[in-house]
XYZ file of C-alpha atoms in Angstrom:
648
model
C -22.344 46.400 -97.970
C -20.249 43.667 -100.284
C -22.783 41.965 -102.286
C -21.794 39.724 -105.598
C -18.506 41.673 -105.749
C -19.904 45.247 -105.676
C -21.232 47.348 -103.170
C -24.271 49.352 -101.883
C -24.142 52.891 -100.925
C -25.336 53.598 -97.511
C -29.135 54.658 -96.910
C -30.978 56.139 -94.078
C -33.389 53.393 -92.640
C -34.948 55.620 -90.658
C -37.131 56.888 -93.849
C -37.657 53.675 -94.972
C -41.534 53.470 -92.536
C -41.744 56.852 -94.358
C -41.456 56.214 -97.574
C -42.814 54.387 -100.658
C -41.183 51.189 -101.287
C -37.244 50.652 -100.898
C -35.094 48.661 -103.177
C -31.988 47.270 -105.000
C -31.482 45.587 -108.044
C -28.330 43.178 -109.562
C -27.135 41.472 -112.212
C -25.240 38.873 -113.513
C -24.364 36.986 -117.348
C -27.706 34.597 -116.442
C -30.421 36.479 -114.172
C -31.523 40.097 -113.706
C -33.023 40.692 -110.019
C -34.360 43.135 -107.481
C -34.402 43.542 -103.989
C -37.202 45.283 -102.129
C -37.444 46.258 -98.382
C -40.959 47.263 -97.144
C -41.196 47.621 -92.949
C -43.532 45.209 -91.394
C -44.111 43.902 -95.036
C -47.304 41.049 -95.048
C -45.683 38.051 -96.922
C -48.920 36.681 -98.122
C -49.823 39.864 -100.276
C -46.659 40.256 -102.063
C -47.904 40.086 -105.686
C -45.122 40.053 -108.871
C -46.118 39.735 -112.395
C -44.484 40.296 -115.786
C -47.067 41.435 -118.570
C -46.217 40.720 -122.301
C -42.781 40.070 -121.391
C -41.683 43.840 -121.259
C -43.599 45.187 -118.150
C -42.426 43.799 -114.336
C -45.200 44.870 -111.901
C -44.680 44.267 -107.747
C -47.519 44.961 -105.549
C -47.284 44.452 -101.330
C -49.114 45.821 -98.191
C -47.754 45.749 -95.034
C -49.234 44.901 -91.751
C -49.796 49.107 -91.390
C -52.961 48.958 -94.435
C -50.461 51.081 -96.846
C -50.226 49.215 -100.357
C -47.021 49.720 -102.203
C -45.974 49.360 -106.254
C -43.651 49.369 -108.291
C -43.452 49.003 -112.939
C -40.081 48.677 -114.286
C -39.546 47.792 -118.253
C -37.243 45.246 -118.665
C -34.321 46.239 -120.876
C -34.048 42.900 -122.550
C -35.890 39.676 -123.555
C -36.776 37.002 -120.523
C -37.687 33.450 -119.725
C -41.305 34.447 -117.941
C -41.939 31.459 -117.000
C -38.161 31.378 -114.298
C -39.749 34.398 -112.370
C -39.015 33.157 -108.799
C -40.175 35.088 -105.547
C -39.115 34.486 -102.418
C -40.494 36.528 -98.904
C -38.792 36.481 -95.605
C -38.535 39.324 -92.989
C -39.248 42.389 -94.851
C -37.865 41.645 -97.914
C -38.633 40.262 -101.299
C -36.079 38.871 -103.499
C -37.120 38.947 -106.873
C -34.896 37.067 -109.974
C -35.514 36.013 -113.504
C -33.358 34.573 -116.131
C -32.250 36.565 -118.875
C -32.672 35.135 -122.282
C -28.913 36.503 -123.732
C -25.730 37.032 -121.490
C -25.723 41.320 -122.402
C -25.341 43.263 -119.559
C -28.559 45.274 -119.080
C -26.230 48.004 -117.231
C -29.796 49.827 -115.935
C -33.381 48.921 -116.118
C -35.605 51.129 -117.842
C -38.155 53.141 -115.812
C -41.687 52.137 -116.560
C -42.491 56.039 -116.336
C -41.174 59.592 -115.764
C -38.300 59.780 -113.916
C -38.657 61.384 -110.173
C -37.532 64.932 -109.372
C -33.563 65.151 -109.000
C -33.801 66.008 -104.851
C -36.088 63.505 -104.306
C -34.135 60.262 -103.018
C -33.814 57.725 -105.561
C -34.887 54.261 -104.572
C -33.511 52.522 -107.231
C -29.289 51.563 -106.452
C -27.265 49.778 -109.347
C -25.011 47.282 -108.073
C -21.395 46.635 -109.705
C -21.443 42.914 -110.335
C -18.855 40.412 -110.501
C -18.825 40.308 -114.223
C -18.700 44.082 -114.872
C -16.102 46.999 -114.920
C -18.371 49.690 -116.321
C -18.180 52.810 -114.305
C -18.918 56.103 -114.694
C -15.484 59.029 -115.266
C -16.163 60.629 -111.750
C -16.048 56.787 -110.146
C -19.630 56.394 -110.220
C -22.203 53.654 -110.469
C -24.709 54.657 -112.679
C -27.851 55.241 -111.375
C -30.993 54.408 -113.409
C -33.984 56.143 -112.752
C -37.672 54.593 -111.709
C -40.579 56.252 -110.061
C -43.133 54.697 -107.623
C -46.916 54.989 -108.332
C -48.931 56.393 -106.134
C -50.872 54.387 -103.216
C -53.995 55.171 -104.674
C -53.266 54.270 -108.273
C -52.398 50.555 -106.797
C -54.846 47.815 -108.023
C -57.031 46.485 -105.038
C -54.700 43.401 -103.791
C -56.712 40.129 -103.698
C -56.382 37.732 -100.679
C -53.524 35.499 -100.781
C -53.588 31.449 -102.076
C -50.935 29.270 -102.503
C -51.796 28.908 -106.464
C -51.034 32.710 -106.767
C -47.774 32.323 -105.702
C -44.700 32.332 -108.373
C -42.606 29.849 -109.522
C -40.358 28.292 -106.771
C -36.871 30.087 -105.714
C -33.892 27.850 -106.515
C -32.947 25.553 -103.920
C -30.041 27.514 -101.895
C -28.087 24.348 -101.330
C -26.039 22.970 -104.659
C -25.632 19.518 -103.034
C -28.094 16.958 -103.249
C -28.701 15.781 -99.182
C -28.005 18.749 -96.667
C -26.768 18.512 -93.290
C -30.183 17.615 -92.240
C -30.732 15.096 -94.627
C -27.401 13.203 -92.894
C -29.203 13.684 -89.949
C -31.987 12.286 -90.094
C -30.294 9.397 -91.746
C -27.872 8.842 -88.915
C -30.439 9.050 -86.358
C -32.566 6.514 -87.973
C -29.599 4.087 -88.107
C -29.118 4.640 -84.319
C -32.444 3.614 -83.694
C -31.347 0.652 -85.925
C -28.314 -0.066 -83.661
C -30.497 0.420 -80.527
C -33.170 -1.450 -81.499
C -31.688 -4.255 -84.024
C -34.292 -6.933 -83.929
C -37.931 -6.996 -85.960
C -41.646 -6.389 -84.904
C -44.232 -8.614 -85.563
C -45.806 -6.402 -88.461
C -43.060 -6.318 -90.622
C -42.228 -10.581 -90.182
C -43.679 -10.981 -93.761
C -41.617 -8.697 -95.824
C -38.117 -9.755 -93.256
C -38.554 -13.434 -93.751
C -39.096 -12.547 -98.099
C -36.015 -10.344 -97.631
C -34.093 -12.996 -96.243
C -34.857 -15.667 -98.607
C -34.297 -13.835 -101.370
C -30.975 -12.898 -100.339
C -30.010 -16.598 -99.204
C -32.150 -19.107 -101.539
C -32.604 -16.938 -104.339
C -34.217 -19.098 -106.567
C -34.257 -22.115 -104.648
C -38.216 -21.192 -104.050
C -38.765 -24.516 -102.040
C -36.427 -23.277 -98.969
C -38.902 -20.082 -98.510
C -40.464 -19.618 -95.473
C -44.182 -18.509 -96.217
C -43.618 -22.146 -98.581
C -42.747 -24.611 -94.929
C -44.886 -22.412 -93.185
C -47.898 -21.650 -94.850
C -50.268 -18.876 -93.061
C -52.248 -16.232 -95.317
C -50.818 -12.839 -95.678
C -51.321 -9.495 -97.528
C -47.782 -9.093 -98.511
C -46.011 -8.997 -101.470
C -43.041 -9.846 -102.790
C -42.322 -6.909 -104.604
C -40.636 -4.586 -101.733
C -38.615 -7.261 -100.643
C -37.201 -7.857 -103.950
C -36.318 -4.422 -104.914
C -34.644 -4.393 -100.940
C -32.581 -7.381 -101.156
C -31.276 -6.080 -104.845
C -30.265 -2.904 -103.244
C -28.670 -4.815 -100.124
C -27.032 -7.619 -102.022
C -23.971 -6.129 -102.904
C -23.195 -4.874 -99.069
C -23.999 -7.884 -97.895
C -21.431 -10.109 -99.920
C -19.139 -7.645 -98.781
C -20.316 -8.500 -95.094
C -19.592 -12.102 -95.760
C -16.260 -11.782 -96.579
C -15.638 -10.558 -92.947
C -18.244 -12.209 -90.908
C -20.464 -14.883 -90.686
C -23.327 -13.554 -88.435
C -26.562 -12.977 -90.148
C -27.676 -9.960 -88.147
C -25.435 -8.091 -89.806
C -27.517 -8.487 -93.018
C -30.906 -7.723 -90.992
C -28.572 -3.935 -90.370
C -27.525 -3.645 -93.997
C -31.445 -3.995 -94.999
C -32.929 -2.055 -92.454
C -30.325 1.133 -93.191
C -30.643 0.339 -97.141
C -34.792 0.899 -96.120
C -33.662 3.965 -94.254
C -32.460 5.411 -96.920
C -35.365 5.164 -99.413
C -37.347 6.897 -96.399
C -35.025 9.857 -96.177
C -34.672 10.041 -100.180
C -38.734 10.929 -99.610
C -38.046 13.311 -96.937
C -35.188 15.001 -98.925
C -37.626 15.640 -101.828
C -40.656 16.446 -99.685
C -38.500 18.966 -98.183
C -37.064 20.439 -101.346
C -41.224 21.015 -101.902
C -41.190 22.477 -98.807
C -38.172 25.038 -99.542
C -39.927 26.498 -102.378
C -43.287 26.891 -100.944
C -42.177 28.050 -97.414
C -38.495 29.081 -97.294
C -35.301 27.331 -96.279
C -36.460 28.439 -92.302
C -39.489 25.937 -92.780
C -37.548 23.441 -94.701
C -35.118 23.235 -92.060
C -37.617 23.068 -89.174
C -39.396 19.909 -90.993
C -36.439 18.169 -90.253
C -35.638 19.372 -86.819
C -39.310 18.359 -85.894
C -38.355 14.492 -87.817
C -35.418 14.212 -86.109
C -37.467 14.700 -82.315
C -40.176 12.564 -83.242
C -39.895 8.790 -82.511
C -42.753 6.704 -84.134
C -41.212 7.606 -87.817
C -37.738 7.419 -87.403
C -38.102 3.959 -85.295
C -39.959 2.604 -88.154
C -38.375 4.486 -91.267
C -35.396 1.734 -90.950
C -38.277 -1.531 -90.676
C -39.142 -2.996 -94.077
C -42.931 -3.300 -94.140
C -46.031 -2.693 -96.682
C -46.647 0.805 -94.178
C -43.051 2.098 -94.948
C -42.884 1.263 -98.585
C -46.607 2.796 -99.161
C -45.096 6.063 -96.748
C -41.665 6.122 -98.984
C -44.228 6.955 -102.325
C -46.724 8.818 -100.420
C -44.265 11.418 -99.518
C -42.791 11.286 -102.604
C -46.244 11.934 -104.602
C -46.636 14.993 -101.500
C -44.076 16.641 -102.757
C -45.193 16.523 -106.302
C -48.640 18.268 -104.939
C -46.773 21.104 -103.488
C -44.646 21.708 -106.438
C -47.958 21.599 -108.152
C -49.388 24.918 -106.211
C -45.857 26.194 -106.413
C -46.107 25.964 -110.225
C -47.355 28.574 -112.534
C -46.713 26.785 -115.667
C -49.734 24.898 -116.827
C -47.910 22.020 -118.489
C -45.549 21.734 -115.863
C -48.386 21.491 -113.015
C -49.939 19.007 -114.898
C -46.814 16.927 -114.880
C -47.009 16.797 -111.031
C -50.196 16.171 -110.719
C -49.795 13.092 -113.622
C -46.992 12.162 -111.072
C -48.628 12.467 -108.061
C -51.483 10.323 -109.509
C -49.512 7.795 -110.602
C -47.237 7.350 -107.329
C -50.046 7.601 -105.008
C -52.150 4.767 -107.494
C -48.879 2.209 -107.119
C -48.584 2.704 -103.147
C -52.094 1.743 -103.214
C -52.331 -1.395 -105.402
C -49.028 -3.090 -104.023
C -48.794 -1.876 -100.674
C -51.653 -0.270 -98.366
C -55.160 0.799 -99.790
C -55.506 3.587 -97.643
C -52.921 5.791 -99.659
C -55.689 6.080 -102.360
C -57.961 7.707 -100.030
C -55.588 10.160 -98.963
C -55.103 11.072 -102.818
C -58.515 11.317 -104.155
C -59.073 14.015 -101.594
C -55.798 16.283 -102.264
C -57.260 15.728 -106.193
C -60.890 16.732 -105.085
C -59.198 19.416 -103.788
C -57.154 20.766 -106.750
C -60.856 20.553 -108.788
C -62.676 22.520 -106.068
C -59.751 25.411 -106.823
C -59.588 24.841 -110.230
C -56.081 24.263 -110.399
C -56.960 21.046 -112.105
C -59.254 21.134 -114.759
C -61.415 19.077 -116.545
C -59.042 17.639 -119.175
C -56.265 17.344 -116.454
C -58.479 15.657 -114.422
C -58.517 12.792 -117.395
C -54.965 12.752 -118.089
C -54.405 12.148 -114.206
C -56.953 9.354 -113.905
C -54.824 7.763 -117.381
C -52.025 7.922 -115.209
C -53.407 6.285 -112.413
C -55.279 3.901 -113.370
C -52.026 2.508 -115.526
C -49.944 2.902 -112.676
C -52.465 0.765 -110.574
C -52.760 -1.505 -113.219
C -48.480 -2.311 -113.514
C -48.250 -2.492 -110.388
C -50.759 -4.979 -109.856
C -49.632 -6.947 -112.922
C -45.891 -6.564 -111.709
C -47.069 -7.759 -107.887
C -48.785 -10.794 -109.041
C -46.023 -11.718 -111.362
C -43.285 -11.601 -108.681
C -45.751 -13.063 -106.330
C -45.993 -16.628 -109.035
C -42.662 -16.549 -109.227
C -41.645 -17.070 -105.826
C -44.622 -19.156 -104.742
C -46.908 -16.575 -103.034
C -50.646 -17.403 -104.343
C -51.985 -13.756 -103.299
C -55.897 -13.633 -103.266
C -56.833 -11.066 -105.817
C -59.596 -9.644 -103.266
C -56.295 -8.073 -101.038
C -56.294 -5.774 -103.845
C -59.252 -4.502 -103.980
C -60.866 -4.837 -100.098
C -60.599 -2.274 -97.601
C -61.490 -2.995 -94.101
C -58.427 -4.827 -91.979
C -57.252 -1.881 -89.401
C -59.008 -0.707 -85.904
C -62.781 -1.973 -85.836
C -63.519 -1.217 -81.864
C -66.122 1.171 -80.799
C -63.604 3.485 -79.379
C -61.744 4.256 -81.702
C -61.963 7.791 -81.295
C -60.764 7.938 -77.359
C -57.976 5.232 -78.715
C -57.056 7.733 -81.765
C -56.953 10.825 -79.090
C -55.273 9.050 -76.649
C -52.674 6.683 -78.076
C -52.319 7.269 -81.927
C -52.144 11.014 -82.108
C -49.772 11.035 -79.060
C -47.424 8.268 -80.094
C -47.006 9.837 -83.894
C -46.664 13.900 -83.494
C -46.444 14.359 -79.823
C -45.275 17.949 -79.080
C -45.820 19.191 -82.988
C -49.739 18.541 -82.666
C -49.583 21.710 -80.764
C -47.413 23.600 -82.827
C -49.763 22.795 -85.783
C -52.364 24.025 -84.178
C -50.632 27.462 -83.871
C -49.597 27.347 -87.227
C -53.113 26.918 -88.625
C -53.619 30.246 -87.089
C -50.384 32.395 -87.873
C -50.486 30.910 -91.774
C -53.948 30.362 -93.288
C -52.066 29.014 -96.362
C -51.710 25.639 -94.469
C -55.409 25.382 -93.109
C -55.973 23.255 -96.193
C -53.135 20.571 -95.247
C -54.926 20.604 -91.615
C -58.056 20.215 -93.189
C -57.478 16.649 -95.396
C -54.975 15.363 -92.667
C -58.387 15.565 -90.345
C -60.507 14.296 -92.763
C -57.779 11.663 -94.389
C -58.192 9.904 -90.724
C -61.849 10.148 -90.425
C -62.739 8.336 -93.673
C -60.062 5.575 -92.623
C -62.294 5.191 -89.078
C -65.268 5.031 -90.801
C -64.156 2.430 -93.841
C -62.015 0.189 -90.583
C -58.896 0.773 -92.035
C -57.370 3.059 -89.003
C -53.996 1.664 -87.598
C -51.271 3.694 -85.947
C -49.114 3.571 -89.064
C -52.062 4.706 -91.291
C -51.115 8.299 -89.539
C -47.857 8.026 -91.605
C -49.234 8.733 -94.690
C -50.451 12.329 -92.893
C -47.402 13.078 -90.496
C -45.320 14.750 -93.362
C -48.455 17.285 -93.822
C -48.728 17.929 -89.750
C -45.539 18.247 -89.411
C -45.246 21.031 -91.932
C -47.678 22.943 -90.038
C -45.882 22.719 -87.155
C -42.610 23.549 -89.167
C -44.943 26.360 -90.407
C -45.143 28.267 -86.954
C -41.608 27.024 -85.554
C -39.979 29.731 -88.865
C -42.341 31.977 -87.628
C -41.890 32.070 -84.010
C -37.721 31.790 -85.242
C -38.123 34.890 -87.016
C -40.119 36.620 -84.438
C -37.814 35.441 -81.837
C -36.950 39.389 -80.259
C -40.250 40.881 -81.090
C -42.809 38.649 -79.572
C -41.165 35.527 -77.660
C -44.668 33.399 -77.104
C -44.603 31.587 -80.248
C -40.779 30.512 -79.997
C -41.291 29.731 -76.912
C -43.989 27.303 -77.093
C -41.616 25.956 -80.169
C -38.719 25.072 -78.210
C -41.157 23.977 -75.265
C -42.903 21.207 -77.620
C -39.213 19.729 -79.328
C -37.975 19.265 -75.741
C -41.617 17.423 -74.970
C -41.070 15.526 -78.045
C -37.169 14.797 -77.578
C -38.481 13.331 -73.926
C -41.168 11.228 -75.602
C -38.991 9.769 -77.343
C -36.036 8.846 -75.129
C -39.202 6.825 -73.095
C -40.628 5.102 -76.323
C -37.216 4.205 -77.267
C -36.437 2.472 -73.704
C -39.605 0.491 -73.736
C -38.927 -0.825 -77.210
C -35.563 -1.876 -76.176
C -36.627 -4.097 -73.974
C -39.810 -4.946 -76.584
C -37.875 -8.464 -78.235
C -37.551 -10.850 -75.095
C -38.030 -14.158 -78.364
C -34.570 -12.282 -79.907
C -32.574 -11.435 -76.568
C -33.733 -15.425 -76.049
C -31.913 -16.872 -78.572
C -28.608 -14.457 -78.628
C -28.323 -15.570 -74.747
C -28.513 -19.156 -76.209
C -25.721 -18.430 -78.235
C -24.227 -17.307 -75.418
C -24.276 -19.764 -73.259
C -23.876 -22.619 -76.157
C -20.374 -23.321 -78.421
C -20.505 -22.225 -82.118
C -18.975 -25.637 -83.202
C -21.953 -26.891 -81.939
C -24.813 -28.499 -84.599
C -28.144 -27.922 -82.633
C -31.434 -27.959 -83.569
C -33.875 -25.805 -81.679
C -37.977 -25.325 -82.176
C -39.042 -22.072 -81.755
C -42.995 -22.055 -81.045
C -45.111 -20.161 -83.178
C -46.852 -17.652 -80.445
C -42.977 -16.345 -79.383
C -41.669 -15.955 -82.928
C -44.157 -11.819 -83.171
C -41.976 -10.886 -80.338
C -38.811 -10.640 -82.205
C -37.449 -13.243 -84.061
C -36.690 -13.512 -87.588
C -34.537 -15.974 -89.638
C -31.576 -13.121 -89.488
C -30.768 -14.607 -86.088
C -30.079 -18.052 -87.443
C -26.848 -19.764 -87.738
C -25.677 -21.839 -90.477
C -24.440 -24.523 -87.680
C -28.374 -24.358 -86.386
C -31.506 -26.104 -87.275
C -34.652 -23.674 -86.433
C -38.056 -25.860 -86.876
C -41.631 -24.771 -85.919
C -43.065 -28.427 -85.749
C -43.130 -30.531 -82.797
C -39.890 -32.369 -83.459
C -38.425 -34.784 -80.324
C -34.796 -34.439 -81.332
C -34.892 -30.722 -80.836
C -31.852 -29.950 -78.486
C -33.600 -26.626 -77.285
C -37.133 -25.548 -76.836
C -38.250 -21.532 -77.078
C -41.640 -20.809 -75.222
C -43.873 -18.607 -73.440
C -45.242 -21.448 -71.499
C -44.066 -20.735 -67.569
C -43.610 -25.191 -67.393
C -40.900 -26.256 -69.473
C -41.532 -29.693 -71.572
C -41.735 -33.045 -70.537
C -37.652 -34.160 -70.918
C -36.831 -30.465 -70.715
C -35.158 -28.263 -67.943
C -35.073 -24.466 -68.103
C -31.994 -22.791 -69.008
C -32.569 -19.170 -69.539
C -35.537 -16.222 -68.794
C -35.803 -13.550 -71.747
C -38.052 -10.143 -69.824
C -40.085 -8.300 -71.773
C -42.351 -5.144 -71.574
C -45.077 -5.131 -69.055
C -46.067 -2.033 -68.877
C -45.025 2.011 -68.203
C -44.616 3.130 -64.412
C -45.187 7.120 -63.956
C -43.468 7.406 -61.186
C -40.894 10.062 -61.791
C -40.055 13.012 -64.049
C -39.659 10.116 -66.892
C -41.896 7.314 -67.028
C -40.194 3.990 -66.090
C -40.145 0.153 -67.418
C -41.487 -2.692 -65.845
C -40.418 -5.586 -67.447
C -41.539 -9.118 -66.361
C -40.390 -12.618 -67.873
C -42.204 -13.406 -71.424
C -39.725 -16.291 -72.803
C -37.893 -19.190 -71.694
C -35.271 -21.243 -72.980
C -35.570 -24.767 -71.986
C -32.187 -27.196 -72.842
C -32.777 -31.332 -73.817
C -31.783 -33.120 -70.588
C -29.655 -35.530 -72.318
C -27.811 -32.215 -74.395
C -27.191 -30.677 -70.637
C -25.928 -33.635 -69.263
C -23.604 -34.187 -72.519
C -22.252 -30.229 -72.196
C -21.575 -31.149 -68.200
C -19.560 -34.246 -68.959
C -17.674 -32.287 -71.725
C -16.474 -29.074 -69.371
């Protein structure tokens, strides 16, 4: 077999259920490694530890009950603290950098060598960088003997803290394939579904003034329409920096807002799949590039998070720095470094502290349990547990200062209370037969089950199961449930159910169920989703209203048209506006068009054009229909529709 330029001599694999532990080892200018192949090998009791830098010791036990070691004395000085260990099948890839570029040439056996007839398990490879050989051709062949089963220390159950530091990430560039993916995907929901929700009409209209008044702070909207609101100013602004320069380029070509509303929404996309990326690379260290890969696969199915990854409001921002600070907590079991842990965790704290001050409250509940957590395993101690509530409480404490400063400045007087109070999401008394029915359903669909399987094939993520579960309870009990608020969880469900889709993939010939019931859920997701997605294109009759006003009316026209307050949550924004246009809210005569959900048009009005919206899902086939039913109407001045007559 070709391997880094040299090759391995041939071995009978028919010994290997037979015999003590069989392996490889390489090297090149940087790292020293070793390969070892154990049948039916149990990933989760794989054990590798250097002692006082000279001694390498590797303990496993396969699924049989037989334990297997190995010592080998390293031949030259090492960075302990790169020792990386990665499982998969029935192998174990061990590597750790070298602190000189000699060649080692052999390690040194850790005892007596084993009798000449007995099969050596120990192969030197010829690497890339070396032309030693021996006169008769060659490689030579160090010698190493394996202990005994019954000399082996008694293996202690597995836990994610006891795991090495992480493998390096097998892909050199920065996004993968997957990465793109997800992105693209994201942007065709963007394309699909162009228009805005009602949630997110705060942090769209600050977007939009920002990019158009800049500091012309008497033109904002929250300023000529005053309501209260939550928001802050902050997202927006670091969005429309990011989008600016796209969107002069825009205007050089075209003249249609919308266009902008794209740029910001994909702009937004990205800083969602920048999370995901690093959540992932988390992932690929903890799990293996199989997981990593079936996190995204399970993303890309799923529709509630990719519909809304691309919509700038507070619940995307706070899931953008939630993930983030995830990823910093896995790194942080990952980690055997103490000083190197405790910059995660200081990380974590303080990411997780700033999504809760400027964006959604709930995020801090969600990270005081993953730190109770790390306390209850004593991962975190004492004295780490006061450097990461430093860290918090003066990331809390910028962001605060940092929100209410960009809040003065463009006009937004934010109670100080929304900083502090929790209690604004789902307050009905069935909230649990809403959660089982409608939240859980709309956000994981088919990967609920699969996490349920992997609870039970890894015990390693029973812990992620366990605060996602109780993450949601607490937000029930304190009122602050919403559909979003399962955001802040999905990344940590989803890895459970990325858990058992690797291992179903790699059990894929030997036992078929779990794969099976894999492939089974992504196809019951991918469905899901192509029926969410047509009900939310036909979700904005208040947008598809005024594009079939533009329609139907000359550009060269100057208009002015009120839209009415109780259509404008059902998809409009001030991204559909045209500069030739005059949008009002008030009751204004002049208005030359009238938007409404009111079936009777206006006194001195005559209706000029039906926008249908959702009514309601129809089960009547293998996919769920639409029935839509008119929600908005147009209605055109008399006096402007007699004008446009005499004119044609």
């Amino acid at each position: 077999r070709r391997v880094h330029g040299g090759w391995f001599r041939e071995r009978s694999f028919a010994l290997m259920s037979l015999v003590l532990p069989f392996y490889e080892w390489f090297e090149n200018r940087d790292l020293v490694g070793a390969k070892f192949t154990i049948p039916r090998l149990l990933s989760d009791s794989v054990d590798v530890q250097i002692h006082n830098n000279q001694l390498l010791r590797f303990r496993a036990k396969n699924s049989s009950g037989n334990g297997y070691g190995l010592d080998l004395l390293l031949h030259g000085d090492v960075h302990v603290d790169t020792l990386r260990v990665r499982t998969f099948g029935d192998f174990v890839d061990v590597t750790i950098n070298k602190q000189s570029n000699e060649r080692w040439n052999a390690f040194r056996s850790a005892s007596q060598p084993k009798p000449p007839t007995e099969r050596r398990d120990l192969s030197r490879m010829q690497t890339a960088d070396s032309d030693e050989e021996s006169d008769d051709g060659v490689l030579p062949q160090p010698k190493s003997r394996t202990e005994s089963v019954e000399d082996l220390p008694e293996l202690q159950p597995f836990h994610p803290s006891s795991r090495k530091p992480p493998p390096p990430t097998p892909t050199p560039m920065p996004f993968s394939t997957l990465d793109f993916l997800l992105l693209l995907l994201i942007t065709a929901h963007c394309l699909l579904n162009p228009f805005t929700k009602s949630e997110e009409n705060f942090e769209v209209q600050a977007t939009h003034d920002i990019l158009y008044h800049m500091w012309d702070v008497q033109q904002y909207h929250h300023l000529q329409n005053p309501t209260s609101s939550s928001g802050s100013f902050l997202g927006p602004l670091v969005l429309a920096i990011v989008s600016f320069p796209f969107t002069l380029v825009r205007s050089c070509f075209a003249s249609f807002k919308l266009l902008d509303l794209l740029i910001v929404r994909i702009v937004m996309a990205g800083f969602v799949v920048f999370s995901i990326h690093h959540f992932r690379r988390a992932v690929l260290t903890l799990f293996g590039l199989e997981t990593s890969s079936a996190f995204a696969l399970i993303l890309a199915c799923q529709y509630h998070l990719m519909f809304y990854a691309s919509r700038p409001f507070s619940y995307v921002f706070a899931f953008s720095l939630s993930t983030f600070a995830l990823s910093d907590w896995l790194f942080a079991i990952e980690t055997s470094t103490d000083s190197l842990r405790q910059f995660h965790y200081n990380r974590f704290a303080a990411v997780i502290a700033l999504a809760s001050a400027v964006f959604q409250k709930e995020v801090l509940i969600l990270g005081l349990l993953i730190i109770g957590f790390e306390l209850l395993t004593q991962r975190l101690s004492i004295a780490g547990l006061g450097r990461v509530v430093a860290f918090a409480v003066g990331a809390a404490v910028t962001g605060i200062v940092m929100s209410s400063a960009v809040d003065l400045l463009f006009g937004l007087n934010r109670e100080w209370s929304t900083f502090f109070v929790i209690g604004d999401g789902n307050t009905s008394d069935n909230i649990g037969y809403w959660l089982i029915t409608t939240a859980i359903p709309r956000v994981f669909s088919g990967a609920l089950a699969l996490a349920i399987v992997g609870i039970v094939v890894e015990p390693r993520v029973q812990v992620f199961g366990f605060i996602s579960v109780t993450f949601l309870v607490m937000c029930a009990i304190w009122s602050q449930l919403t559909v979003h608020s399962l955001l802040f969880v999905l990344p940590l469900v989803n890895l459970i159910a990325a858990v058992a889709m690797s291992f179903g993939y790699k059990r894929r010939f030997k036992n078929t169920t779990v794969y099976q019931l894999s492939m089974c859920s992504m196809i019951f997701t991918a469905l899901c989703t192509v029926v969410f997605v047509r009900a939310a294109m036909v979700s904005y009759p208040t947008a598809k209203a005024v594009m079939g006003m533009y329609r139907q009316t000359p550009l060269s026209c100057e208009l002015t048209v009120r839209v009415e307050p109780s259509v404008t949550l059902k998809g409009f924004s001030q991204f559909l506006e045209r500069s030739e246009w005059k949008f009002v809210a008030d009751d204004f005569e002049g208005a030359n068009f009238v938007v409404t959900d009111q079936l009777e048009p206006p006194e001195g009005f005559v209706r000029l054009f039906v926008a249908s919206g959702i009514d309601q899902l129809e089960f009547s086939g293998i996919l769920p229909s639409v029935r839509v039913r008119p929600q908005v109407y147009v209605n055109c001045n008399r006096k402007c529709l007699e004008e446009r007559v005499e004119k044609r």
